[in-house]
Short mmCIF file of C-alpha atoms in Angstrom, two decimals:
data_model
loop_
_atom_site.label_atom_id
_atom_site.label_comp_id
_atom_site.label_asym_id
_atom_site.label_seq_id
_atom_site.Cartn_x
_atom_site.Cartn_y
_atom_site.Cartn_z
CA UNK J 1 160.67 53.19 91.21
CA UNK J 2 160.10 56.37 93.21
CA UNK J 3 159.03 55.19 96.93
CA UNK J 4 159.15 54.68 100.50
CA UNK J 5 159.48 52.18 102.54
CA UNK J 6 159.00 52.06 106.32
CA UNK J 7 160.43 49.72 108.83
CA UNK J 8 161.11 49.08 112.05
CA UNK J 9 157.98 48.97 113.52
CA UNK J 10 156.66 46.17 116.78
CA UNK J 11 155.26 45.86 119.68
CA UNK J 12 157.04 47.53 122.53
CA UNK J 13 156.26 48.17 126.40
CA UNK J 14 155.91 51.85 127.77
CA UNK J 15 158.26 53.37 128.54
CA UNK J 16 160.83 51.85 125.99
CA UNK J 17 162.34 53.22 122.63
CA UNK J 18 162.19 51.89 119.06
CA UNK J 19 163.66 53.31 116.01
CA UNK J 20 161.86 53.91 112.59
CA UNK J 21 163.23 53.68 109.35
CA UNK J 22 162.10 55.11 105.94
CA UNK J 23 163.76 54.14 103.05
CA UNK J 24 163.80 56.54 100.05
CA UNK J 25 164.54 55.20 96.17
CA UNK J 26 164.14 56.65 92.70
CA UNK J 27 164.28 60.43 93.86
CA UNK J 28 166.57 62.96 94.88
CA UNK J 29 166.52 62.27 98.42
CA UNK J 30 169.08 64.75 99.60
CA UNK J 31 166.33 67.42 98.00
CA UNK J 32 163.43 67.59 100.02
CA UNK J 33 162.32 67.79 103.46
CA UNK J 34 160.63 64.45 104.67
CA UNK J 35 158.15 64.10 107.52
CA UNK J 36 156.73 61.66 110.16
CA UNK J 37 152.56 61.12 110.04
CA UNK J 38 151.14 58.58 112.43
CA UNK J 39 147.40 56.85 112.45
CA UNK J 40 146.20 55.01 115.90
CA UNK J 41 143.67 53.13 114.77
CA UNK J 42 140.40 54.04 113.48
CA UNK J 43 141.48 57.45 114.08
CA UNK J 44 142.87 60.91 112.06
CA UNK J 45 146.38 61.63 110.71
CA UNK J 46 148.42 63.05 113.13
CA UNK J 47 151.72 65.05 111.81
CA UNK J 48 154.44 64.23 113.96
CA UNK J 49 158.05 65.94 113.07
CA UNK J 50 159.44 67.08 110.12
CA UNK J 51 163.09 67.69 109.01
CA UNK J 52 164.61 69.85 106.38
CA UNK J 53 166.42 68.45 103.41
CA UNK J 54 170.08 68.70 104.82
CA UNK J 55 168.89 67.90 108.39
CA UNK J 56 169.23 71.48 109.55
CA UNK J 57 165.76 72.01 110.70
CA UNK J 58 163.39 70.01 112.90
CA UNK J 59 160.65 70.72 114.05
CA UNK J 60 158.04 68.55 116.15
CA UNK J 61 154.47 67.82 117.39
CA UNK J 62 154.18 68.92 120.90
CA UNK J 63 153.12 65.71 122.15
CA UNK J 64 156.35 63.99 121.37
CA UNK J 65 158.98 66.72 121.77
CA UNK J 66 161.78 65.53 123.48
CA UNK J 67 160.58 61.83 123.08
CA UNK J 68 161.57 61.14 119.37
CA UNK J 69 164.10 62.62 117.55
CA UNK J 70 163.78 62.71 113.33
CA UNK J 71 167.19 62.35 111.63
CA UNK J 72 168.11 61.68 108.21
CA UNK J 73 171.60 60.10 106.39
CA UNK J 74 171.27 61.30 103.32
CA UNK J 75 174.28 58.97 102.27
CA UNK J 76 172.05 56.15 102.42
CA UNK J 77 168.15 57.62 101.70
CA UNK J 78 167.76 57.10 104.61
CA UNK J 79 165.19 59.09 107.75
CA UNK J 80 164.97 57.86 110.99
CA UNK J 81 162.69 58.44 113.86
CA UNK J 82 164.25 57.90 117.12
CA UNK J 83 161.31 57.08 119.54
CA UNK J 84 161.58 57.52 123.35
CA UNK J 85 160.12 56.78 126.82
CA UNK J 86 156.99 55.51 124.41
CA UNK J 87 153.48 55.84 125.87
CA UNK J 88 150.46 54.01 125.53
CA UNK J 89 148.66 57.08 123.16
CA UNK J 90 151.99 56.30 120.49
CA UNK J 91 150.35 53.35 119.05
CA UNK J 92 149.44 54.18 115.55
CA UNK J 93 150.75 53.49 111.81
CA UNK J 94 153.40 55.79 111.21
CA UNK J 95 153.91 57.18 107.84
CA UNK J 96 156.93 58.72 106.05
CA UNK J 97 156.02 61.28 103.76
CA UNK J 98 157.55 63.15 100.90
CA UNK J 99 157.24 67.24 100.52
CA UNK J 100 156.66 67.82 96.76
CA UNK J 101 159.21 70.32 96.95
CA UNK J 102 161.55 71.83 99.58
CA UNK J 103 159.51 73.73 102.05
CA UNK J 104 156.44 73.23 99.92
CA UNK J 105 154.51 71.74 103.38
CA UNK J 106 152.09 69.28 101.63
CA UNK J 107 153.17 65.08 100.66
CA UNK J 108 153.24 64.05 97.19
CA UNK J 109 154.71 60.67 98.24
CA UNK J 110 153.97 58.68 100.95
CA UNK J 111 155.23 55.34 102.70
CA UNK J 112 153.07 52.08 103.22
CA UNK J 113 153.66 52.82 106.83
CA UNK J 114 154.71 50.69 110.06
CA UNK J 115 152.86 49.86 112.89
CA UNK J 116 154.14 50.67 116.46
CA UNK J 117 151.91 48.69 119.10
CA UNK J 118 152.69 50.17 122.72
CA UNK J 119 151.48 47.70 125.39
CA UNK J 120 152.32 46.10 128.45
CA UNK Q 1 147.57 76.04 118.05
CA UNK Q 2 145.65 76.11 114.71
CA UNK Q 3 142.51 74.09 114.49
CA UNK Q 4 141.19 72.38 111.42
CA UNK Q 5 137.34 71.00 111.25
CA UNK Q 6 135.87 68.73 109.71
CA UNK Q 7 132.59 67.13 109.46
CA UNK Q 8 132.84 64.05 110.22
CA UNK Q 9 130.48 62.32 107.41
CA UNK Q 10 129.12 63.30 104.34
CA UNK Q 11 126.74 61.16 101.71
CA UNK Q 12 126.02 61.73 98.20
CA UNK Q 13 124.02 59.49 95.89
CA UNK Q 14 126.43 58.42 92.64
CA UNK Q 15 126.89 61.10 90.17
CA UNK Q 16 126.06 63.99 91.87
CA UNK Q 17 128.26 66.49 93.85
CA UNK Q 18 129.79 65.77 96.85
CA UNK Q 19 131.13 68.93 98.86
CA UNK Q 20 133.81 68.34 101.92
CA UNK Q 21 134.59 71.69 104.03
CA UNK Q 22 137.68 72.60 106.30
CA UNK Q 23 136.98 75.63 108.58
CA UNK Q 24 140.07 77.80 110.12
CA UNK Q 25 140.28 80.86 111.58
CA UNK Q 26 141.41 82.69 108.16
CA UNK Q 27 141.87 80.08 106.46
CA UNK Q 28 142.00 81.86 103.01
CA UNK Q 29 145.32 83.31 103.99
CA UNK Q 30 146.85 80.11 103.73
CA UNK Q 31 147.52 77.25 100.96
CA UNK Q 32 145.16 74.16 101.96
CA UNK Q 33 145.92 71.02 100.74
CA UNK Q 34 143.68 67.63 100.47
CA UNK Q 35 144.00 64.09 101.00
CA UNK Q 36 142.17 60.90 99.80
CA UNK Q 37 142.20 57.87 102.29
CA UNK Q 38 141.42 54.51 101.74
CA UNK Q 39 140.94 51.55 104.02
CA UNK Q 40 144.58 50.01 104.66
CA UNK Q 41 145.99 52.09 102.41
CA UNK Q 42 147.96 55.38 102.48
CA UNK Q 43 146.88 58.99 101.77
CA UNK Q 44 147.05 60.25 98.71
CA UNK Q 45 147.12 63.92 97.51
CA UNK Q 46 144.12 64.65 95.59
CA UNK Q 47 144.38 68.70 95.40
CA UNK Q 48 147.10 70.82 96.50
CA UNK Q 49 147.53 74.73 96.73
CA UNK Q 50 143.71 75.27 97.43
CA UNK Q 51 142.93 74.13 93.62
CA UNK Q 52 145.66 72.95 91.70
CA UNK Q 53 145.48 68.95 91.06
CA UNK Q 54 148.14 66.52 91.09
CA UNK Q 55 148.61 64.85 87.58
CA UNK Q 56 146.43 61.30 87.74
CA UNK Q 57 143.91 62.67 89.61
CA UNK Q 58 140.89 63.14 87.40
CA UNK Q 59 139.54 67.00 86.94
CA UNK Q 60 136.23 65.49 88.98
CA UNK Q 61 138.08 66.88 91.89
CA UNK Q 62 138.23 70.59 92.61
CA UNK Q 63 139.14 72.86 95.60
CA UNK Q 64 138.30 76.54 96.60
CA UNK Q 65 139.53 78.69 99.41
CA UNK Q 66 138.06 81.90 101.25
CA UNK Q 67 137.48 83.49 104.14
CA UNK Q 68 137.11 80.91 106.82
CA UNK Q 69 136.63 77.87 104.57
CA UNK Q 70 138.01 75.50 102.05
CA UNK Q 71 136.09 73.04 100.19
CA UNK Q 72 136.89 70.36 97.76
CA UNK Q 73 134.67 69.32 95.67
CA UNK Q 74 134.21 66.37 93.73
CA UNK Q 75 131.81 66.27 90.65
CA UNK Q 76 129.90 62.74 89.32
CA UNK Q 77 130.91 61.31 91.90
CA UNK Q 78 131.49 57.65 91.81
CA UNK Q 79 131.82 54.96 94.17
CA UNK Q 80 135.13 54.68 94.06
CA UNK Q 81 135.62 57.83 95.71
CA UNK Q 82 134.39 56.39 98.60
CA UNK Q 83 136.98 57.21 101.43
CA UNK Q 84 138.34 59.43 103.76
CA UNK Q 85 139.67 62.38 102.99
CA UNK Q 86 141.35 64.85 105.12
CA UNK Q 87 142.53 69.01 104.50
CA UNK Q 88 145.90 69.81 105.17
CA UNK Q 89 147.80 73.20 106.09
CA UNK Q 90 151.45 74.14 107.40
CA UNK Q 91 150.76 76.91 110.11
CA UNK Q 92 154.37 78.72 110.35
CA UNK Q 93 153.38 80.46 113.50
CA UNK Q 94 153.76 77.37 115.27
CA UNK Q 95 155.98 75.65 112.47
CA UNK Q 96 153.83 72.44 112.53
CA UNK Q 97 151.66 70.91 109.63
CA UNK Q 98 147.94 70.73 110.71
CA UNK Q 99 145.28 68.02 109.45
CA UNK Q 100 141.86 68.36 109.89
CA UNK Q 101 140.02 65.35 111.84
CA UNK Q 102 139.18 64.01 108.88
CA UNK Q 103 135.69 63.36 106.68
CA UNK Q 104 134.08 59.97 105.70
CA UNK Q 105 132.49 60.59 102.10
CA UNK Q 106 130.07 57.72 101.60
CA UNK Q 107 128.52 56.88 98.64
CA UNK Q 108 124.69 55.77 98.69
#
């Protein structure tokens, strides 16, 4: 069935790196940009990079640039958030999310999400 | 960097209208898009492209754009619509998508 599933998610120190996985089945993958979205707790959605459908573009919140990285391996449906030098203010579910169609900028699919707990 | 607001709450009484707003400096030159929120559970697009509705979503659920202000609107509305929902935009000047803070719709 059409979906996403995120993993990789944990508890982690600051200061220290995890990497996010979505996994992407019963679509075209290879067709559409996919995003990042995160959630800290009881609060807003908060977009957090995007990357184009061949992995060409990126583009990022200014709060992590140069702290995560988005890729994508389209060989495997797979997108990837590479997170860096993690702070205290990352904790927060993190989403994938789906564009409806190439740069259409809005999410017609999104993940159950992962939770990312940064804590000493 | 563009700003989205919200109110934060808004109540309606079952089967009347319930009527969210997003304010942004010209926001009627862009497409706003709107999300539906419940708790422990993922967004889920409930009108895209100011007005146009995603297939499932029931025709209760409406959207407008102008000026300085979108609104979606949801008709009869039932207590299952009780959640959050939150407007969405892409602003290309700064290539990022934007979200509003969000709005709790309660129903009394």
């Amino acid at each position: 069935q059409v979906q996403l599933v995120e993993s990789g998610g944990g508890v982690v120190q600051p200061g220290k790196s995890l990497r996010l996985s979505c996994a992407a089945s019963g679509f075209t993958f290879s067709s559409y940009g996919i995003h990042w979205v995160r959630q800290a707790p009881g609060k807003g959605l908060e977009w957090v990079a995007i990357i184009s459908f061949d992995g060409s573009n990126k583009y990022y919140e200014d709060s992590v640039k140069g702290r995560f990285t988005i890729s994508r391996d389209n060989s495997k449906n797979t997108l990837y958030l590479q997170m860096n030098s993690l702070r205290v203010e990352d904790t927060a579910v993190y989403y994938c999310a789906k564009e409806a169609a190439n740069e259409d900028w809005y999410f017609d699919l999104w993940g159950r999400g992962t939770l990312v707990t940064v804590s000493s | 960097s563009y700003v989205l607001t919200q109110p934060p709450s808004v109540s309606v009484a079952p089967g009347q209208t319930a009527r969210i707003t997003c304010g942004g400096n010209n926001i009627g030159s862009k497409s706003v898009h709107w999300y539906q929120q419940k708790p422990g559970q993922a967004p889920v697009l409930v009108v895209y492209d100011d007005s146009d509705r995603p297939s499932g979503i029931p025709d209760r659920f409406s959207g407008s754009n102008s000026g300085n202000t979108a609104t979606l609107t949801i008709s009869r509305v039932e207590a299952g619509d009780e959640a959050d929902y939150y407007c969405q935009v892409w602003d290309s000047s700064s290539d990022h998508v934007v979200f509003g803070g969000g709005t709790k719709l309660t129903v009394l």
